[in-house]
Amino acid sequence: MTGTLYLCATPIGNLEDISMRVLRVLQEVDLIAAEDTRTSGNLLRHFEIHTPLTSYHKFNEEAKGDELVEKLIAGTNIALISDAGTPAISDPGEILVRKCLENGVPVTSLPGANACITALTISGQSTRRFCFEGFLPADNKEKKAVLAELKDETRTIVLYEAPHRLKKTLRLLEETLGGDRSITLCREITKKFETADKTTIAEALASLEEKDARGEYVLVIAGKSREEKARETAASFSDLSPAEHVAMYEAKGESRKDAMKLAAKDRGVSKRDIYQALLEAEE
């Protein structure tokens, strides 16, 4: 009988955040695959769990993943844990899950601590719609591409960042999103000195000039408002007259009626306004 892979969320700071279900599964499985056996060893000793440990991290994901899948197929039940939080979310796990599914191995996830959701809920930013980017790419070209995509993002943006890179990341965000964009810097989530400072990107940078960043950060950033996006769109067409704007869409194959409707939407005015402008242009 094929074994099951259990993705077990572990505390991100406060040990009390581990679930009873995770504790039970960690005791019952045959093997625990851990991102760092030393870090996880401390956690397991605290809860008096003596299940055998093996390492599974970003540097051995492919080869070790194949090895773990073979064990699962043979009937071994395995729990996957990372140093903190939910496996496969900014931590190893995605590749192993894919390999399991490709080989018909059952996978289940045991929910628990997650820095993204925890920070979002205490940020004071909009929680209805959000996008999670995790850590920005290390490659500068890829990083610029991601930031370019975020420039017009209307959903709340959640990023992870290490303290030694925080200032550099905030400067890049200021260049891309603007210094007046609202941001909440969440630090040391679930720990004794947890903080959530709601400010602007420019003010956050200014405050860091006076002190060093310490602890792991989650950045929760307001998305671009639809009103701001509409103003920018309208401004981008300010060099065109209404007649030229309509003609631009007609040149793309739109009917006169649809071209007027599209031009009106771009400029943030009514179709009647466009029609009147066209009449005046013909006089």
Short mmCIF file of C-alpha atoms in Angstrom, two decimals:
data_model
loop_
_atom_site.label_atom_id
_atom_site.label_comp_id
_atom_site.label_asym_id
_atom_site.label_seq_id
_atom_site.Cartn_x
_atom_site.Cartn_y
_atom_site.Cartn_z
CA MET A 1 0.00 0.00 0.00
CA THR A 2 1.35 3.40 -1.02
CA GLY A 3 2.33 5.78 1.78
CA THR A 4 1.12 9.36 2.16
CA LEU A 5 3.08 12.61 2.11
CA TYR A 6 1.96 14.98 4.88
CA LEU A 7 2.85 18.67 4.53
CA CYS A 8 3.02 19.83 8.14
CA ALA A 9 2.99 23.52 9.07
CA THR A 10 5.31 24.33 11.97
CA PRO A 11 5.48 27.46 14.17
CA ILE A 12 6.97 30.63 12.69
CA GLY A 13 8.02 31.89 16.11
CA ASN A 14 5.64 30.87 18.87
CA LEU A 15 5.78 27.15 19.65
CA GLU A 16 2.19 27.23 20.89
CA ASP A 17 1.02 27.70 17.30
CA ILE A 18 1.65 24.08 16.33
CA SER A 19 -1.58 22.13 15.92
CA MET A 20 -2.53 18.96 17.77
CA ARG A 21 -3.04 17.26 14.40
CA VAL A 22 0.51 18.09 13.28
CA LEU A 23 1.92 16.78 16.56
CA ARG A 24 -0.02 13.53 16.15
CA VAL A 25 1.09 13.03 12.53
CA LEU A 26 4.74 13.79 13.34
CA GLN A 27 4.57 11.06 15.98
CA GLU A 28 2.80 8.53 13.76
CA VAL A 29 4.66 8.79 10.42
CA ASP A 30 7.64 6.58 9.62
CA LEU A 31 9.93 9.42 8.57
CA ILE A 32 10.15 13.21 8.79
CA ALA A 33 11.85 15.09 5.94
CA ALA A 34 13.13 18.41 7.28
CA GLU A 35 14.66 21.50 5.66
CA ASP A 36 17.27 21.66 8.43
CA THR A 37 17.53 18.62 10.70
CA ARG A 38 19.22 20.67 13.43
CA THR A 39 16.46 23.29 13.59
CA SER A 40 13.73 20.68 13.33
CA GLY A 41 15.52 18.47 15.83
CA ASN A 42 15.12 21.18 18.46
CA LEU A 43 11.40 21.44 17.69
CA LEU A 44 10.85 17.68 17.87
CA ARG A 45 12.79 17.35 21.11
CA HIS A 46 10.66 20.10 22.66
CA PHE A 47 7.54 18.07 21.91
CA GLU A 48 9.22 14.74 22.72
CA ILE A 49 8.83 13.38 19.20
CA HIS A 50 11.38 10.71 18.29
CA THR A 51 10.47 9.93 14.66
CA PRO A 52 13.55 9.48 12.41
CA LEU A 53 14.69 12.58 10.51
CA THR A 54 16.15 13.02 7.04
CA SER A 55 17.22 16.21 5.27
CA TYR A 56 15.26 17.67 2.35
CA HIS A 57 16.29 21.18 1.28
CA LYS A 58 16.61 23.37 -1.81
CA PHE A 59 20.04 21.96 -2.68
CA ASN A 60 18.91 18.32 -2.86
CA GLU A 61 15.26 18.68 -3.90
CA GLU A 62 15.56 16.72 -7.14
CA ALA A 63 17.67 13.72 -6.08
CA LYS A 64 16.28 13.46 -2.55
CA GLY A 65 12.77 13.96 -3.92
CA ASP A 66 13.14 10.85 -6.08
CA GLU A 67 14.45 8.92 -3.09
CA LEU A 68 11.51 9.99 -0.92
CA VAL A 69 8.99 9.13 -3.63
CA GLU A 70 10.45 5.62 -3.86
CA LYS A 71 9.96 5.22 -0.12
CA LEU A 72 6.40 6.52 -0.36
CA ILE A 73 5.56 4.12 -3.18
CA ALA A 74 6.95 1.31 -1.02
CA GLY A 75 4.49 2.24 1.74
CA THR A 76 6.45 4.66 3.94
CA ASN A 77 4.42 7.53 5.42
CA ILE A 78 6.45 10.75 5.37
CA ALA A 79 5.90 14.18 6.94
CA LEU A 80 7.56 17.18 5.32
CA ILE A 81 8.42 20.17 7.49
CA SER A 82 10.41 23.35 6.89
CA ASP A 83 12.29 25.49 9.40
CA ALA A 84 9.11 27.50 9.97
CA GLY A 85 5.67 27.84 8.41
CA THR A 86 4.06 25.83 5.65
CA PRO A 87 6.19 23.64 3.35
CA ALA A 88 6.20 24.63 -0.35
CA ILE A 89 5.41 28.29 0.48
CA SER A 90 8.77 30.09 0.13
CA ASP A 91 10.27 26.82 1.40
CA PRO A 92 11.10 23.43 -0.18
CA GLY A 93 8.17 21.20 -1.04
CA GLU A 94 6.74 22.18 -4.42
CA ILE A 95 8.97 19.80 -6.38
CA LEU A 96 8.32 16.87 -4.02
CA VAL A 97 4.55 17.39 -4.22
CA ARG A 98 4.72 17.42 -8.02
CA LYS A 99 6.76 14.20 -8.06
CA CYS A 100 4.26 12.54 -5.71
CA LEU A 101 1.27 13.47 -7.84
CA GLU A 102 3.04 12.26 -10.98
CA ASN A 103 3.56 8.87 -9.29
CA GLY A 104 0.12 8.50 -7.76
CA VAL A 105 1.29 9.15 -4.20
CA PRO A 106 -1.38 10.76 -1.96
CA VAL A 107 -0.51 14.21 -0.59
CA THR A 108 -2.30 16.07 2.15
CA SER A 109 -1.57 19.39 3.85
CA LEU A 110 -2.01 20.07 7.56
CA PRO A 111 -2.68 23.80 7.92
CA GLY A 112 -1.09 26.00 10.52
CA ALA A 113 1.20 28.98 10.96
CA ASN A 114 1.76 31.13 7.88
CA ALA A 115 3.58 34.47 7.95
CA CYS A 116 1.80 35.84 4.86
CA ILE A 117 -1.74 35.46 6.18
CA THR A 118 -0.82 36.40 9.75
CA ALA A 119 0.87 39.63 8.62
CA LEU A 120 -1.94 40.48 6.21
CA THR A 121 -4.57 40.26 8.94
CA ILE A 122 -2.75 42.68 11.27
CA SER A 123 -1.52 45.06 8.57
CA GLY A 124 -4.46 47.41 8.33
CA GLN A 125 -4.30 47.05 4.54
CA SER A 126 -7.14 45.68 2.43
CA THR A 127 -7.51 41.92 2.89
CA ARG A 128 -10.25 41.23 0.30
CA ARG A 129 -7.84 40.72 -2.58
CA PHE A 130 -4.09 40.17 -2.32
CA CYS A 131 -1.14 38.69 -4.20
CA PHE A 132 1.75 36.91 -2.53
CA GLU A 133 5.19 37.34 -4.06
CA GLY A 134 7.30 35.83 -1.27
CA PHE A 135 10.97 36.83 -1.58
CA LEU A 136 11.85 38.91 -4.64
CA PRO A 137 14.17 37.08 -7.09
CA ALA A 138 17.91 37.38 -6.44
CA ASP A 139 18.60 37.93 -10.16
CA ASN A 140 18.40 41.67 -10.86
CA LYS A 141 16.81 41.27 -14.30
CA GLU A 142 14.12 38.97 -12.96
CA LYS A 143 13.60 41.22 -9.93
CA LYS A 144 13.02 44.26 -12.16
CA ALA A 145 10.54 42.25 -14.23
CA VAL A 146 8.56 41.29 -11.11
CA LEU A 147 8.55 44.87 -9.83
CA ALA A 148 7.38 46.13 -13.24
CA GLU A 149 4.42 43.74 -12.98
CA LEU A 150 3.63 44.98 -9.48
CA LYS A 151 3.61 48.63 -10.56
CA ASP A 152 -0.02 48.49 -11.69
CA GLU A 153 -1.17 45.78 -9.26
CA THR A 154 -4.48 46.78 -7.63
CA ARG A 155 -4.47 43.97 -5.07
CA THR A 156 -2.63 44.21 -1.74
CA ILE A 157 0.94 42.94 -2.21
CA VAL A 158 2.71 40.71 0.33
CA LEU A 159 6.50 40.28 0.26
CA TYR A 160 9.01 38.56 2.53
CA GLU A 161 12.37 40.18 3.21
CA ALA A 162 15.46 39.56 5.31
CA PRO A 163 16.69 42.45 7.49
CA HIS A 164 20.00 42.94 5.64
CA ARG A 165 18.15 43.47 2.33
CA LEU A 166 15.25 45.55 3.65
CA LYS A 167 16.58 49.03 2.84
CA LYS A 168 17.55 48.04 -0.71
CA THR A 169 14.13 46.49 -1.31
CA LEU A 170 12.32 49.55 0.05
CA ARG A 171 14.34 51.79 -2.27
CA LEU A 172 13.35 49.64 -5.25
CA LEU A 173 9.72 49.77 -4.13
CA GLU A 174 9.93 53.55 -3.81
CA GLU A 175 11.29 53.82 -7.35
CA THR A 176 8.61 51.51 -8.73
CA LEU A 177 5.49 52.21 -6.66
CA GLY A 178 6.19 55.70 -5.33
CA GLY A 179 7.16 56.90 -1.88
CA ASP A 180 3.63 57.78 -0.83
CA ARG A 181 2.32 54.21 -1.26
CA SER A 182 0.97 52.79 2.01
CA ILE A 183 2.97 49.91 3.48
CA THR A 184 2.91 47.93 6.72
CA LEU A 185 6.21 46.52 7.97
CA CYS A 186 5.43 43.42 10.01
CA ARG A 187 8.36 42.11 12.02
CA GLU A 188 8.94 39.06 14.21
CA ILE A 189 5.44 37.70 13.56
CA THR A 190 3.99 35.71 16.53
CA LYS A 191 7.10 36.40 18.64
CA LYS A 192 7.43 38.47 21.82
CA PHE A 193 8.53 41.65 20.02
CA GLU A 194 6.07 41.42 17.10
CA THR A 195 5.38 44.77 15.45
CA ALA A 196 3.21 46.00 12.59
CA ASP A 197 4.09 49.56 11.54
CA LYS A 198 1.66 51.06 9.01
CA THR A 199 3.34 53.94 7.20
CA THR A 200 4.44 54.93 3.68
CA ILE A 201 7.38 53.55 1.75
CA ALA A 202 9.22 56.89 1.98
CA GLU A 203 8.61 57.19 5.73
CA ALA A 204 9.72 53.58 6.27
CA LEU A 205 12.99 54.33 4.49
CA ALA A 206 13.53 57.48 6.51
CA SER A 207 13.01 55.65 9.80
CA LEU A 208 15.55 53.00 8.82
CA GLU A 209 18.22 55.65 8.32
CA GLU A 210 18.19 56.08 12.10
CA LYS A 211 18.23 52.39 13.06
CA ASP A 212 19.21 48.99 11.73
CA ALA A 213 16.58 46.52 10.60
CA ARG A 214 16.41 43.41 12.76
CA GLY A 215 14.32 40.27 12.51
CA GLU A 216 12.44 38.74 9.59
CA TYR A 217 10.03 41.09 7.79
CA VAL A 218 6.76 40.70 5.96
CA LEU A 219 5.92 43.75 3.82
CA VAL A 220 2.23 44.33 3.20
CA ILE A 221 1.77 46.99 0.52
CA ALA A 222 -1.40 48.69 -0.64
CA GLY A 223 -2.26 48.04 -4.27
CA LYS A 224 -2.69 50.88 -6.75
CA SER A 225 -6.17 52.34 -6.36
CA ARG A 226 -8.53 52.02 -9.30
CA GLU A 227 -8.97 55.80 -9.21
CA GLU A 228 -5.23 56.35 -9.56
CA LYS A 229 -5.05 53.79 -12.34
CA ALA A 230 -7.91 55.53 -14.17
CA ARG A 231 -6.20 58.92 -13.81
CA GLU A 232 -2.95 57.52 -15.21
CA THR A 233 -4.76 55.92 -18.13
CA ALA A 234 -6.58 59.16 -18.90
CA ALA A 235 -3.32 61.13 -18.68
CA SER A 236 -1.59 58.76 -21.09
CA PHE A 237 -4.08 59.81 -23.79
CA SER A 238 -3.96 63.53 -23.01
CA ASP A 239 -1.87 64.26 -26.13
CA LEU A 240 -4.63 62.90 -28.36
CA SER A 241 -7.71 64.87 -29.27
CA PRO A 242 -11.01 62.95 -28.87
CA ALA A 243 -11.20 62.64 -32.67
CA GLU A 244 -7.66 61.25 -32.86
CA HIS A 245 -8.42 58.87 -30.01
CA VAL A 246 -11.47 57.47 -31.78
CA ALA A 247 -9.55 57.27 -35.07
CA MET A 248 -6.83 55.23 -33.29
CA TYR A 249 -9.34 52.52 -32.38
CA GLU A 250 -11.01 52.64 -35.80
CA ALA A 251 -7.57 51.99 -37.33
CA LYS A 252 -7.42 48.82 -35.20
CA GLY A 253 -10.65 47.58 -36.75
CA GLU A 254 -13.20 48.79 -34.19
CA SER A 255 -16.53 50.13 -35.37
CA ARG A 256 -17.24 53.84 -34.90
CA LYS A 257 -19.59 53.06 -32.03
CA ASP A 258 -17.15 50.78 -30.21
CA ALA A 259 -14.24 53.15 -30.86
CA MET A 260 -16.19 55.97 -29.19
CA LYS A 261 -17.02 53.72 -26.24
CA LEU A 262 -13.37 52.69 -25.78
CA ALA A 263 -12.11 56.25 -26.08
CA ALA A 264 -14.65 57.39 -23.49
CA LYS A 265 -13.51 54.68 -21.09
CA ASP A 266 -9.84 55.58 -21.56
CA ARG A 267 -10.50 59.27 -20.88
CA GLY A 268 -12.86 58.72 -17.98
CA VAL A 269 -15.72 60.56 -19.68
CA SER A 270 -19.10 59.61 -21.09
CA LYS A 271 -19.73 58.43 -24.63
CA ARG A 272 -21.92 61.51 -25.04
CA ASP A 273 -18.89 63.72 -24.30
CA ILE A 274 -16.90 61.99 -27.03
CA TYR A 275 -19.79 62.31 -29.49
CA GLN A 276 -20.08 66.04 -28.73
CA ALA A 277 -16.33 66.52 -29.18
CA LEU A 278 -16.49 64.79 -32.57
CA LEU A 279 -19.35 67.05 -33.68
CA GLU A 280 -17.41 70.15 -32.64
CA ALA A 281 -14.31 68.90 -34.48
CA GLU A 282 -16.35 68.54 -37.69
CA GLU A 283 -17.70 72.10 -37.57
#
